[in-house]
Coordinates of C-alpha atoms and ligand atoms in Angstrom, one line a residue:
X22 CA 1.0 22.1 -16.0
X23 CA 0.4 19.5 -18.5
X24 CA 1.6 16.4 -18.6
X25 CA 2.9 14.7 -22.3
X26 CA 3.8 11.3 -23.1
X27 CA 7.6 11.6 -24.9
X28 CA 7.7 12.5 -28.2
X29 CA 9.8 9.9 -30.6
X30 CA 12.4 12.3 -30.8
X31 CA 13.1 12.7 -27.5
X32 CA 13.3 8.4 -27.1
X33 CA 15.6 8.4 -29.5
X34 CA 17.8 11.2 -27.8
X35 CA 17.8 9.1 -24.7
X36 CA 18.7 5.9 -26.4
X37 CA 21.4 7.7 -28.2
X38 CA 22.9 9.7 -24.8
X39 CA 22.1 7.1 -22.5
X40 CA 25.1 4.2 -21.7
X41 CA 21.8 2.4 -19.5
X42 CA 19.0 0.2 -21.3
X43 CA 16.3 2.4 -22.4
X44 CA 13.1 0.2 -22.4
X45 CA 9.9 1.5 -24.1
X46 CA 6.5 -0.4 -23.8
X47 CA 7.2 -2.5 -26.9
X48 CA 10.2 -3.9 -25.4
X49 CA 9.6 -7.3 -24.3
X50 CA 11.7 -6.4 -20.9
X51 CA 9.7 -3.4 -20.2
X52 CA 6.6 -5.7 -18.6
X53 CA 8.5 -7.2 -16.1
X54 CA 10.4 -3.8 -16.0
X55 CA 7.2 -1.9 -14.5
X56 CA 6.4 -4.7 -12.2
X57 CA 6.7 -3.3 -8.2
X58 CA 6.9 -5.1 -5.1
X59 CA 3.1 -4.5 -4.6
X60 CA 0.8 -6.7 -7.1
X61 CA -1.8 -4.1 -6.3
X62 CA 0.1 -1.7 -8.3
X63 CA -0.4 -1.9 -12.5
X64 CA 1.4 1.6 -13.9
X65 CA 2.0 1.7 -17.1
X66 CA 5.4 4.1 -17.5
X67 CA 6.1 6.5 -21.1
X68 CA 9.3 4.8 -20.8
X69 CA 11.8 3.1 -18.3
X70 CA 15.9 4.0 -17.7
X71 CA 18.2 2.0 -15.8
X72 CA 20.7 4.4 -15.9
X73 CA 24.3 2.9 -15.3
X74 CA 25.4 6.2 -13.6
X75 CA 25.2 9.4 -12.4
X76 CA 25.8 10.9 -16.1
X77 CA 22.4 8.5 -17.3
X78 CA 20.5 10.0 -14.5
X79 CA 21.3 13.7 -15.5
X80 CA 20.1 12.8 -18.9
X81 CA 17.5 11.0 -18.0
X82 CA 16.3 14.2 -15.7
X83 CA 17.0 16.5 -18.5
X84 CA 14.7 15.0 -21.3
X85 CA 11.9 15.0 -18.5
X86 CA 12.2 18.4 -18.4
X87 CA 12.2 19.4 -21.8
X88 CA 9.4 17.1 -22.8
X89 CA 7.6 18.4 -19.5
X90 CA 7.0 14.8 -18.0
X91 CA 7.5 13.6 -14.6
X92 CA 9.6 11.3 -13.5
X93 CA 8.8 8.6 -10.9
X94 CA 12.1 7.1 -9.4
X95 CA 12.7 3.7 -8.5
X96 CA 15.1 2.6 -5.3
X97 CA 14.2 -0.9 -4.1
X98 CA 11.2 -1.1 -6.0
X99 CA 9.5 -1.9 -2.2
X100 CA 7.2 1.2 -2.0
X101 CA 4.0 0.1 -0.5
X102 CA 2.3 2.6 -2.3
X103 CA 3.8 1.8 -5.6
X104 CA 5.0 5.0 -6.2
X105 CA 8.3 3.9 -8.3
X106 CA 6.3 3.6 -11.6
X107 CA 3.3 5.5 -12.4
X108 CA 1.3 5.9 -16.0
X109 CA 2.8 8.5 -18.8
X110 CA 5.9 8.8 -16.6
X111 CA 9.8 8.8 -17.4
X112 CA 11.0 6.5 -15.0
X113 CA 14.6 6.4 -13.5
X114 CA 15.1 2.8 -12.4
X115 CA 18.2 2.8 -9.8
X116 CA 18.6 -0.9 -10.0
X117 CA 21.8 -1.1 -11.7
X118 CA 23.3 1.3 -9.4
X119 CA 23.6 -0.4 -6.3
X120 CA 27.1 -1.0 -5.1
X121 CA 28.4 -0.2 -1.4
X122 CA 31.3 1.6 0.0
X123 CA 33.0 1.0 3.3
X124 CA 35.3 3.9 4.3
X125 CA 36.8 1.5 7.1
X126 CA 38.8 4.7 8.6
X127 CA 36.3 7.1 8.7
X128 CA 33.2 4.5 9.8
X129 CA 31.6 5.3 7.2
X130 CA 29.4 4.0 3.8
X131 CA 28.9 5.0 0.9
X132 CA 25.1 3.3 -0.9
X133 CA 23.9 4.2 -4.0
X134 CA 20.6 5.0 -5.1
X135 CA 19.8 1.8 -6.4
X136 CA 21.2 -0.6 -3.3
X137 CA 18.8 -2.7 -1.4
X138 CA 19.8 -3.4 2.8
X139 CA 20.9 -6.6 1.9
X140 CA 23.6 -5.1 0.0
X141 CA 24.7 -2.9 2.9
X142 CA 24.8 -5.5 5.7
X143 CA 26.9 -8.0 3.2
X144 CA 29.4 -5.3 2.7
X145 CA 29.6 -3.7 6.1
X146 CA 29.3 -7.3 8.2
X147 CA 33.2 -8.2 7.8
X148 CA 34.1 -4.8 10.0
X149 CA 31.9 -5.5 12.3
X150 CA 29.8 -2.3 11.2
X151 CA 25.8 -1.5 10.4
X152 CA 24.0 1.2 9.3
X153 CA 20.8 1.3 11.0
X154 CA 18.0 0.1 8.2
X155 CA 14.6 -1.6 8.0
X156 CA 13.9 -5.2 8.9
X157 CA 13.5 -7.0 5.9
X158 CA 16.8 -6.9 3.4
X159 CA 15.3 -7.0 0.3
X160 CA 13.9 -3.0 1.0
X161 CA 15.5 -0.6 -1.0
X162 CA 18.1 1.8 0.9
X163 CA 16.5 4.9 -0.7
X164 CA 13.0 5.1 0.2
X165 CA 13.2 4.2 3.6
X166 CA 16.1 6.4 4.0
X167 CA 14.4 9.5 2.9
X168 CA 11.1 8.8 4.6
X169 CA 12.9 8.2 8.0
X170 CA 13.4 4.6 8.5
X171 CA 12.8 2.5 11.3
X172 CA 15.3 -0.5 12.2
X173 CA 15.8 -3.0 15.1
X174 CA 18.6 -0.4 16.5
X175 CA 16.1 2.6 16.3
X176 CA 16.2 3.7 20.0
X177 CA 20.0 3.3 19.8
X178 CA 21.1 5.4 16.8
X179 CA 17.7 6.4 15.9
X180 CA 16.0 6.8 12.1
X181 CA 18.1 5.5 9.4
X182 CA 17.9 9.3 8.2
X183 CA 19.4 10.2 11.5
X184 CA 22.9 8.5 10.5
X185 CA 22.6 10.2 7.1
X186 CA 25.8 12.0 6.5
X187 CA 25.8 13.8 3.2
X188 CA 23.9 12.8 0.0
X189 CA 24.5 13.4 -4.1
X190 CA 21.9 14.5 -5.5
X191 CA 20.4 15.6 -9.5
X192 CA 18.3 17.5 -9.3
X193 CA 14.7 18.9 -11.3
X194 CA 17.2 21.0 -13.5
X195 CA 19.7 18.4 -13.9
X196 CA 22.5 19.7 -11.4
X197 CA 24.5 17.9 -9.6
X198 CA 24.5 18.8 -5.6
X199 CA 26.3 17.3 -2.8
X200 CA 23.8 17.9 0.4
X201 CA 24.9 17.7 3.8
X202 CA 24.8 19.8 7.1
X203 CA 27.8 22.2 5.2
X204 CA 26.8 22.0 1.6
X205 CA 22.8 22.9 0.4
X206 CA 21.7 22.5 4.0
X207 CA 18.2 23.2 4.0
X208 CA 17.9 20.0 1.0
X209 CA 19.7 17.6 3.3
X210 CA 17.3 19.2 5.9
X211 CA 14.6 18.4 3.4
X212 CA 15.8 14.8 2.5
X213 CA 15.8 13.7 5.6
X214 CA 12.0 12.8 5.9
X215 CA 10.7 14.8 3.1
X216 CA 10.9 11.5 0.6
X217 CA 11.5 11.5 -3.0
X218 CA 10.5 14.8 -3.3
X219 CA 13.7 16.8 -3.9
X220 CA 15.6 15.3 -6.8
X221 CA 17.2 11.6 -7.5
X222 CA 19.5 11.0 -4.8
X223 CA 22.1 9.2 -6.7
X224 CA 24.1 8.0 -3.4
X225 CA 24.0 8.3 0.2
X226 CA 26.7 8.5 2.7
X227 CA 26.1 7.1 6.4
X228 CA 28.0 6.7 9.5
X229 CA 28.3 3.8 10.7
X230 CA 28.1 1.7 13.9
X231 CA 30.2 -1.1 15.7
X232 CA 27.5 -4.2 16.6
X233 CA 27.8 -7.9 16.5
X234 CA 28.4 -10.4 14.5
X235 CA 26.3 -11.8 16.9
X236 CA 23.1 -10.2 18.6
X237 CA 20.0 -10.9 20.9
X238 CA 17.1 -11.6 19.4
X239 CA 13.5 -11.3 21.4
X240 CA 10.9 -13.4 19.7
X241 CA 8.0 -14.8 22.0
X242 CA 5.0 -15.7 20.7
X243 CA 1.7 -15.4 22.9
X244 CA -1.7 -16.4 22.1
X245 CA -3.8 -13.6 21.0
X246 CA -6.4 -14.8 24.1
X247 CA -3.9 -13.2 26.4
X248 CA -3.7 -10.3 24.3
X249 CA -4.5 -7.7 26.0
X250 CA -2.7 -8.3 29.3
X251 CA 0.3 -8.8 27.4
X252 CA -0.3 -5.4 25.2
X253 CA -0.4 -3.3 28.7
X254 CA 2.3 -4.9 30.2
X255 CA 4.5 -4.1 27.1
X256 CA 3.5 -0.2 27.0
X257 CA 5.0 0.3 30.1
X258 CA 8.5 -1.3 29.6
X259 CA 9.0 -0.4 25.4
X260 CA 9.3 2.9 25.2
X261 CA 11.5 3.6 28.6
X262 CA 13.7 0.7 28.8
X263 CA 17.6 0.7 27.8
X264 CA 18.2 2.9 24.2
X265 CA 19.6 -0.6 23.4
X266 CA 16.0 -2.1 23.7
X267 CA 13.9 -1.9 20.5
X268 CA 10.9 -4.1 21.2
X269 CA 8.0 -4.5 19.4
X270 CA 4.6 -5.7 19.8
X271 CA 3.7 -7.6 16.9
X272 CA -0.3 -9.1 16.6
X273 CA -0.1 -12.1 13.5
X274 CA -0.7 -15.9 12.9
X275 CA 2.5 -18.6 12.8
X276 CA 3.3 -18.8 9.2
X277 CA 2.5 -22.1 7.8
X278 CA 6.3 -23.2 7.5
X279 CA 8.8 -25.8 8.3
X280 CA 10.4 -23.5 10.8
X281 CA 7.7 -23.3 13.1
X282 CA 6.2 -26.2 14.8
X283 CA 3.1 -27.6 12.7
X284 CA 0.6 -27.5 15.3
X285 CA 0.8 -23.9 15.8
X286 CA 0.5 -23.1 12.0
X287 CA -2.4 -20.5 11.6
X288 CA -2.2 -19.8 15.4
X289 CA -3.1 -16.0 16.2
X290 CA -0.5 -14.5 18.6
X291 CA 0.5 -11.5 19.9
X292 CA 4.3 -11.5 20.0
X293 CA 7.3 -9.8 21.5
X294 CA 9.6 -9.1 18.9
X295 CA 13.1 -7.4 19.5
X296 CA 16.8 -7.2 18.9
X297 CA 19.4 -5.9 21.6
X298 CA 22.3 -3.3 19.9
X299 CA 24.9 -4.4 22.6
X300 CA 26.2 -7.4 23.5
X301 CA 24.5 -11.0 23.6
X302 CA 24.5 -11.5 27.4
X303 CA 23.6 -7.7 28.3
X304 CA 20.8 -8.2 25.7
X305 CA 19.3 -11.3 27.3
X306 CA 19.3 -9.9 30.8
X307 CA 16.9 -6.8 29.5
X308 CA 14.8 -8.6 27.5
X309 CA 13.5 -11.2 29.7
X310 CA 11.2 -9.3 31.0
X311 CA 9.4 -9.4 27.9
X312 CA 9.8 -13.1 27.7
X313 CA 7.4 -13.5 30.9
X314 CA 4.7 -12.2 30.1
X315 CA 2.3 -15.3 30.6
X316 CA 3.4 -18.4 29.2
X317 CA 4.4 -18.0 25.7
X318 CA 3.1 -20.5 22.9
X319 CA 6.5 -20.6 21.0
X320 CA 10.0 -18.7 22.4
X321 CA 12.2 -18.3 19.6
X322 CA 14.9 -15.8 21.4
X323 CA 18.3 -16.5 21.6
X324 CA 22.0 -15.2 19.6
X325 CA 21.4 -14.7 16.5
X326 CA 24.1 -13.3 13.7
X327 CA 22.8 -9.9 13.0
X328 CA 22.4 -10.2 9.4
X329 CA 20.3 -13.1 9.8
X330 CA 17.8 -10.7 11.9
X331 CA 17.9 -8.6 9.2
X332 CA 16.5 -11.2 6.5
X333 CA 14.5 -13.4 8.7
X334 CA 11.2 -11.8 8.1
X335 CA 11.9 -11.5 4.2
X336 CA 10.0 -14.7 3.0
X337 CA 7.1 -12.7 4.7
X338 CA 6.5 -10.4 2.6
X339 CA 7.2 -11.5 -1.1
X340 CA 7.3 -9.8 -4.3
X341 CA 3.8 -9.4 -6.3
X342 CA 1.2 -10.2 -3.7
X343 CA -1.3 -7.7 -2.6
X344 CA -0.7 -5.5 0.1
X345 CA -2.9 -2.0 1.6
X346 CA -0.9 -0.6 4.6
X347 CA -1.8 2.5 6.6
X348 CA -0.2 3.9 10.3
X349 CA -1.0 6.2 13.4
X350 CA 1.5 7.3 15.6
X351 CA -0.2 7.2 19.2
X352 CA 0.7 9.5 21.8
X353 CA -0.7 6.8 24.3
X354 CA -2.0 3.2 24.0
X355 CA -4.9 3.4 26.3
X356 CA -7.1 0.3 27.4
X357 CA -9.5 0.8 25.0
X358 CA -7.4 1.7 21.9
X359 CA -5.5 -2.2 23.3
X360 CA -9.1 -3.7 23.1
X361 CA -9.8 -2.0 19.4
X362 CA -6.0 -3.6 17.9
X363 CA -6.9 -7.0 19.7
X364 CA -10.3 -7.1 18.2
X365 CA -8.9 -6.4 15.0
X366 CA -6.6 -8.5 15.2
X367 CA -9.0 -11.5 15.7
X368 CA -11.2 -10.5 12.8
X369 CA -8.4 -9.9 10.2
X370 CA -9.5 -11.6 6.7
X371 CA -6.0 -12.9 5.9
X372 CA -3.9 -14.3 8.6
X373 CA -1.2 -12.9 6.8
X374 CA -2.0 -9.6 8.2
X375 CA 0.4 -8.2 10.3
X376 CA -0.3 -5.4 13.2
X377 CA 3.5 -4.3 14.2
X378 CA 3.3 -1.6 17.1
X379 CA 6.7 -0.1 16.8
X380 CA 8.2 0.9 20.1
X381 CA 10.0 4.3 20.0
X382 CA 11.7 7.0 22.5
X383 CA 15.4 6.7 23.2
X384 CA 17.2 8.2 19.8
X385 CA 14.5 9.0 17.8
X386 CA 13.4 11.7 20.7
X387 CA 17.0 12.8 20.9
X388 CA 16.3 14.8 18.2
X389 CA 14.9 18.1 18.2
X390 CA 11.1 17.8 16.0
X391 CA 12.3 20.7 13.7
X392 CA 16.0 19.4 12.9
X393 CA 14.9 17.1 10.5
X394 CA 11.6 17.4 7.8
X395 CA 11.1 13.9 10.2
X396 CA 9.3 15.7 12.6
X397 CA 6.7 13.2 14.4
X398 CA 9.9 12.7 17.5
X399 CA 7.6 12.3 20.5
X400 CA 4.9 9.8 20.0
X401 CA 5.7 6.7 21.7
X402 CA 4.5 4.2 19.7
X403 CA 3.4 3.2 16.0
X404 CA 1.0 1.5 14.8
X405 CA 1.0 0.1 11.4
X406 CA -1.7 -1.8 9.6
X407 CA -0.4 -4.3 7.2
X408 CA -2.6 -6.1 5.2
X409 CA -1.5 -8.9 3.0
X410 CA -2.9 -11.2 1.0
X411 CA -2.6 -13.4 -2.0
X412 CA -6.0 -13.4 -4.6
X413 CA -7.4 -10.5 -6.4
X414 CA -10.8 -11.6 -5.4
X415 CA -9.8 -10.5 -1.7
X416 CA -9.0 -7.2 -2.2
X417 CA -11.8 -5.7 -1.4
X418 CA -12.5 -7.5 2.0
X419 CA -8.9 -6.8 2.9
X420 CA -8.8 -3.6 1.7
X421 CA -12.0 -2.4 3.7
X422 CA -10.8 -4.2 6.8
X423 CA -7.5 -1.9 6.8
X424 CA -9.5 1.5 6.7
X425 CA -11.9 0.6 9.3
X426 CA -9.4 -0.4 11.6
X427 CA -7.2 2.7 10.9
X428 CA -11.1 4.8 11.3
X429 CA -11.2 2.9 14.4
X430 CA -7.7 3.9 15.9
X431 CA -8.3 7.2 14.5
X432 CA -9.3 8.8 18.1
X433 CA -6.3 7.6 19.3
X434 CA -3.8 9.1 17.4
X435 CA -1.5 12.3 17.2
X436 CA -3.3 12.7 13.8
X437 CA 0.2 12.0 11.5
X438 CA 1.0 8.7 9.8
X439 CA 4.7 7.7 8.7
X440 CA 4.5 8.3 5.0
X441 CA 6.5 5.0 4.5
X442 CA 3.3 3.0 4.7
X443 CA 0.9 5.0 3.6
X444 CA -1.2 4.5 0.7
X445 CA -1.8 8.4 -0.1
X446 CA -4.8 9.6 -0.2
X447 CA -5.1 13.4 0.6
X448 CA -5.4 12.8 4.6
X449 CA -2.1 10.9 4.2
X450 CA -0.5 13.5 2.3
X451 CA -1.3 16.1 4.7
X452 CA -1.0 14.0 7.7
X453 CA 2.7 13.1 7.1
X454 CA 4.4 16.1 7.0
X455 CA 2.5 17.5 9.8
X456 CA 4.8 20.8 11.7
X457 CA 7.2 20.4 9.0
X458 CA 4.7 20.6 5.7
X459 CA 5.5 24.5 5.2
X460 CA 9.1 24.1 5.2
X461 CA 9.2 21.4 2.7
X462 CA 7.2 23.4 0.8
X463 CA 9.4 26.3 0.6
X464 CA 12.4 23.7 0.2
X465 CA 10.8 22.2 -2.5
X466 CA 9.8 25.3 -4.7
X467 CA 13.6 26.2 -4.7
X468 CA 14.5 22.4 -5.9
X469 CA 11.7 21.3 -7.7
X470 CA 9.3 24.2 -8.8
X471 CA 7.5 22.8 -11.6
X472 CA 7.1 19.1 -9.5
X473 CA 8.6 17.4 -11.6
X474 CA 9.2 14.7 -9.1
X475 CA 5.7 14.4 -7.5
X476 CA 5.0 10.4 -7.8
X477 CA 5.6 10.2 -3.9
X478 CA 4.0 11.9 -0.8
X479 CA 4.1 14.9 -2.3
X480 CA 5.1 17.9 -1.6
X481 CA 3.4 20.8 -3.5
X482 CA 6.1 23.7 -3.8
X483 CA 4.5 26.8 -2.1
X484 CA 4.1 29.7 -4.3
X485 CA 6.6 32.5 -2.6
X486 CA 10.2 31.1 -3.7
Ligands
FAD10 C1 8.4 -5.7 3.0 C2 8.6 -4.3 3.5 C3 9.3 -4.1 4.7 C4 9.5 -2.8 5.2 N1 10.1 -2.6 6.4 C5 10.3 -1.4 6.8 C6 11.1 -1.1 8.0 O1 11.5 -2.1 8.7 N2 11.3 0.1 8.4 C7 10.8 1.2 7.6 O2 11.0 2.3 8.1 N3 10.1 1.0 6.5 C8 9.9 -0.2 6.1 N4 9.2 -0.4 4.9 C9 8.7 0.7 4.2 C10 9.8 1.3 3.3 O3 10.5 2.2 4.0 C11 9.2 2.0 2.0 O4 8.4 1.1 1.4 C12 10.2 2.6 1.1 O5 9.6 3.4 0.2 C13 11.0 1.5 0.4 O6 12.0 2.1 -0.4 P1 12.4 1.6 -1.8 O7 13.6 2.3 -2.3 O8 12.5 0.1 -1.8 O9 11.1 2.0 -2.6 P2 10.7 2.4 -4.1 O10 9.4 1.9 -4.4 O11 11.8 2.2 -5.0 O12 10.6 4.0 -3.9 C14 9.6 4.6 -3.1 C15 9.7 6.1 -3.3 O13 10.9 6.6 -2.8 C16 11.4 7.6 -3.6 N5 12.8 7.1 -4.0 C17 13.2 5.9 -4.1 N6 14.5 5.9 -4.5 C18 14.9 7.2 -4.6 C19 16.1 7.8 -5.0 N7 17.2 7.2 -5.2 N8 16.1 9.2 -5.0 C20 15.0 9.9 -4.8 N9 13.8 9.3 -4.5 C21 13.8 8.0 -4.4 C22 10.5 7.8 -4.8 O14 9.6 8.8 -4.4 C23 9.7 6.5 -4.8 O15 8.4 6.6 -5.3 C24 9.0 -1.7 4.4 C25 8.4 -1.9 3.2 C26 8.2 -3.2 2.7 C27 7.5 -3.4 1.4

């Protein structure tokens, strides 16, 4: 299949149909235009749409068919692998479709494609509603949601894709399709883990769930020393306690900022970090266990309004610095695998590494492996690998440090990674989809046989239709 840059004539058509900004390489917008969250990332699009609606998509969709280019899509821009731009691609840039529905009657939102977390906890916060989502607000809805998502109410109401209603959908041949569990079941089957695979998913309807204003937040900081008494202590309590317990082990150094005390800036520390989906004073009472653990260096828990939870970690992680993240999912966290993450941990390059181990169970393993193309359900815990760093010059030691420490862990994991953080090389691809790879494959040769849409962990349609 080849792959050709747009013709003029099919520029102009889209700058004639489209009601969106149309911005080729010469325009001075389009530099800024391409630029991802990830500074690692430098794609050079054909061309880039901001489509204004639905309509601009189709069309957009429609002259990357007939010019036979692919089409990278953009949600929040946050892919860590950069996937919403790539070279000599048409890309659909959702940006300008972002607004939020609340169906107040019904508990339910409607997002569109475009629509970043922050946008749905400002709109759903006045009823007293969420929609499970990431951790940091600035994440685009869209990704996360199709690659499964994992929130601070995860072993309540599960995977953001698990509160995934219905979806609207264009498709490779420029349909319009409404997927749900009564309409085009086995694509909302599909989307629900399967990732960007399938179409552009134009909006997104979710139920929704009563919680807060206020919540309890866990947040007690250990020095690394104590490590690994603190890491075994944690196994046993994370993945079995309360479905409204999501606690995770998080290995990092105090940010250098005002809101932590000076003396500990730069301090390693291993660090309980969770959020209780019930109320404040049931909350405190189960996670002060995890506040005990030897004596912490800082304890930050206490109420907290939940959509300050949900934005306290985005100054973290800011737009245009270099980032290489990997996973495992571990079926166990033995001694030794606790003595590989500490040692790690110790020797990062950039204290700005982080090494969350997500806690899962409760919801997530509610659901049955093969109900969803999410299909990793059982493992109890995840590790993810995030390096971050600042300089150019680093890349290479940072870099290096993330894939021997995922080589390192490798022995102790079920062998998948969530394709959320992976950086997708050919293991990656093959190890996300894992029990579920065939499926999507069928599921994506009826939706997308010519892969059209394959800047993403991609599926490759399988031949039999
Ligand atoms: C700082 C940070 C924090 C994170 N925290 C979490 C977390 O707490 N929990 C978690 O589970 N994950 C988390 N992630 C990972 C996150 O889920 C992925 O990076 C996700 O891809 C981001 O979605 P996006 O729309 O912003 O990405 P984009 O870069 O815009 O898109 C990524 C890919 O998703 C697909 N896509 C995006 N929009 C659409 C659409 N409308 N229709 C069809 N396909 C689309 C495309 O294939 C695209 O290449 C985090 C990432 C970052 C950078």
């Amino acid at each position: 299949m080849g792959t050709n840059v747009l013709a003029e004539a099919d520029l102009e058509r889209l700058e004639t149909e489209f009601r969106g900004t149309v911005l080729r390489p010469d325009d001075p917008a389009y530099e800024s235009a391409r630029e991802v969250w990830n500074g690692m990332i430098d794609e050079r699009p054909a061309v880039i749409t901001r489509p204004t609606g639905v309509a601009d998509v189709r069309i957009a969709v429609d002259v990357a068919g007939d010019a036979d280019v692919p089409i990278a899509v953009r949600g929040g821009g946050h892919g860590v692998a950069g996937t919403a731009v790539a070279d000599d691609s048409l890309v659909v840039d959702l940006s300008g479709m972002a607004s939020v529905f609340v169906n107040r009657e019904e508990g339910t939102v409607r997002v569109q494609g475009g629509a970043t977390w922050g946008d749905v906890d400002h709109e759903t916060r006045p009823y007293g509603l969420v929609v499970p989502g990431g951790v940091v607000s600035t994440t685009g809805v869209a990704g996360l949601t199709l690659g499964g998502g994992y929130g601070w109410t995860r072993r309540k109401w599960g995977l953001t894709c698990d509160s995934l209603r219905s979806t609207e959908v264009v498709t490779a041949d420029g349909d319009v399709v409404t997927a749900s569990a009564t309409e085009h079941e086995d694509l909302f089957w599909a989307l629900r883990g399967g990732g960007g695979n399938f179409g552009v998913v134009t909006s997104f309807e979710f139920d929704a769930h009563e919680l807060g204003p206020e919540v309890y937040l866990c947040g007690a900081l250990y020095p690394l020393d104590d490590g690994e008494a603190v890491l075994r202590a944690w196994r046993e309590f994370a993945p079995d306690a309360p479905e409204a317990v999501t606690v995770d082990a998080v290995l990092w150094s105090v940010p250098a900022e005002p809101t932590f005390p000076e003396d500990l800036h730069g301090e390693p520390f291993v660090g309980m970090m969770g959020m209780y989906a019930g109320p404040v004073e049931e909350g405190e009472k189960a996670l002060a266990p995890m506040r005990e653990l030897a004596t912490p260096m800082l304890d930050m828990s206490g109420p907290m309004p939940y959509v300050a939870v949900q934005s306290m970690l985005d100054a973290e992680f800011p737009n245009g610095d270099r980032y290489y993240w990997k996973s495992h999912y571990l079926p166990e966290l033995d001694d030794e695998a606790i003595a590989t993450v500490v040692d790690y941990a110790r020797e990062r390059p950039s204290p700005r590494s982080t090494i969350p181990i997500r806690s899962r169970g409760g919801a997530i393993a509610d659901v049955a492996p093969g109900a969803t193309a999410f299909g990793e359900r059982t493992a109890p815990f995840l590790l993810s690998i995030d390096g971050t760093w600042s300089d150019p010059a680093d890349d290479e030691e940072n870099v290096e440090w993330v894939q021997s420490f995922w080589d390192a862990m490798e022995p102790h994991s079920t062998g998948e990674e969530y394709a959320n953080f992976a950086m997708f090389d050919a293991e990656a691809e093959r190890a996300s989809f894992g029990r579920n790879a065939e499926r999507l494959a069928a599921v994506k040769a009826r939706y997308d046989p010519q892969n059209r849409f394959r800047h993403n962990a991609n599926v490759r349609p399988s031949a039999a239709t």
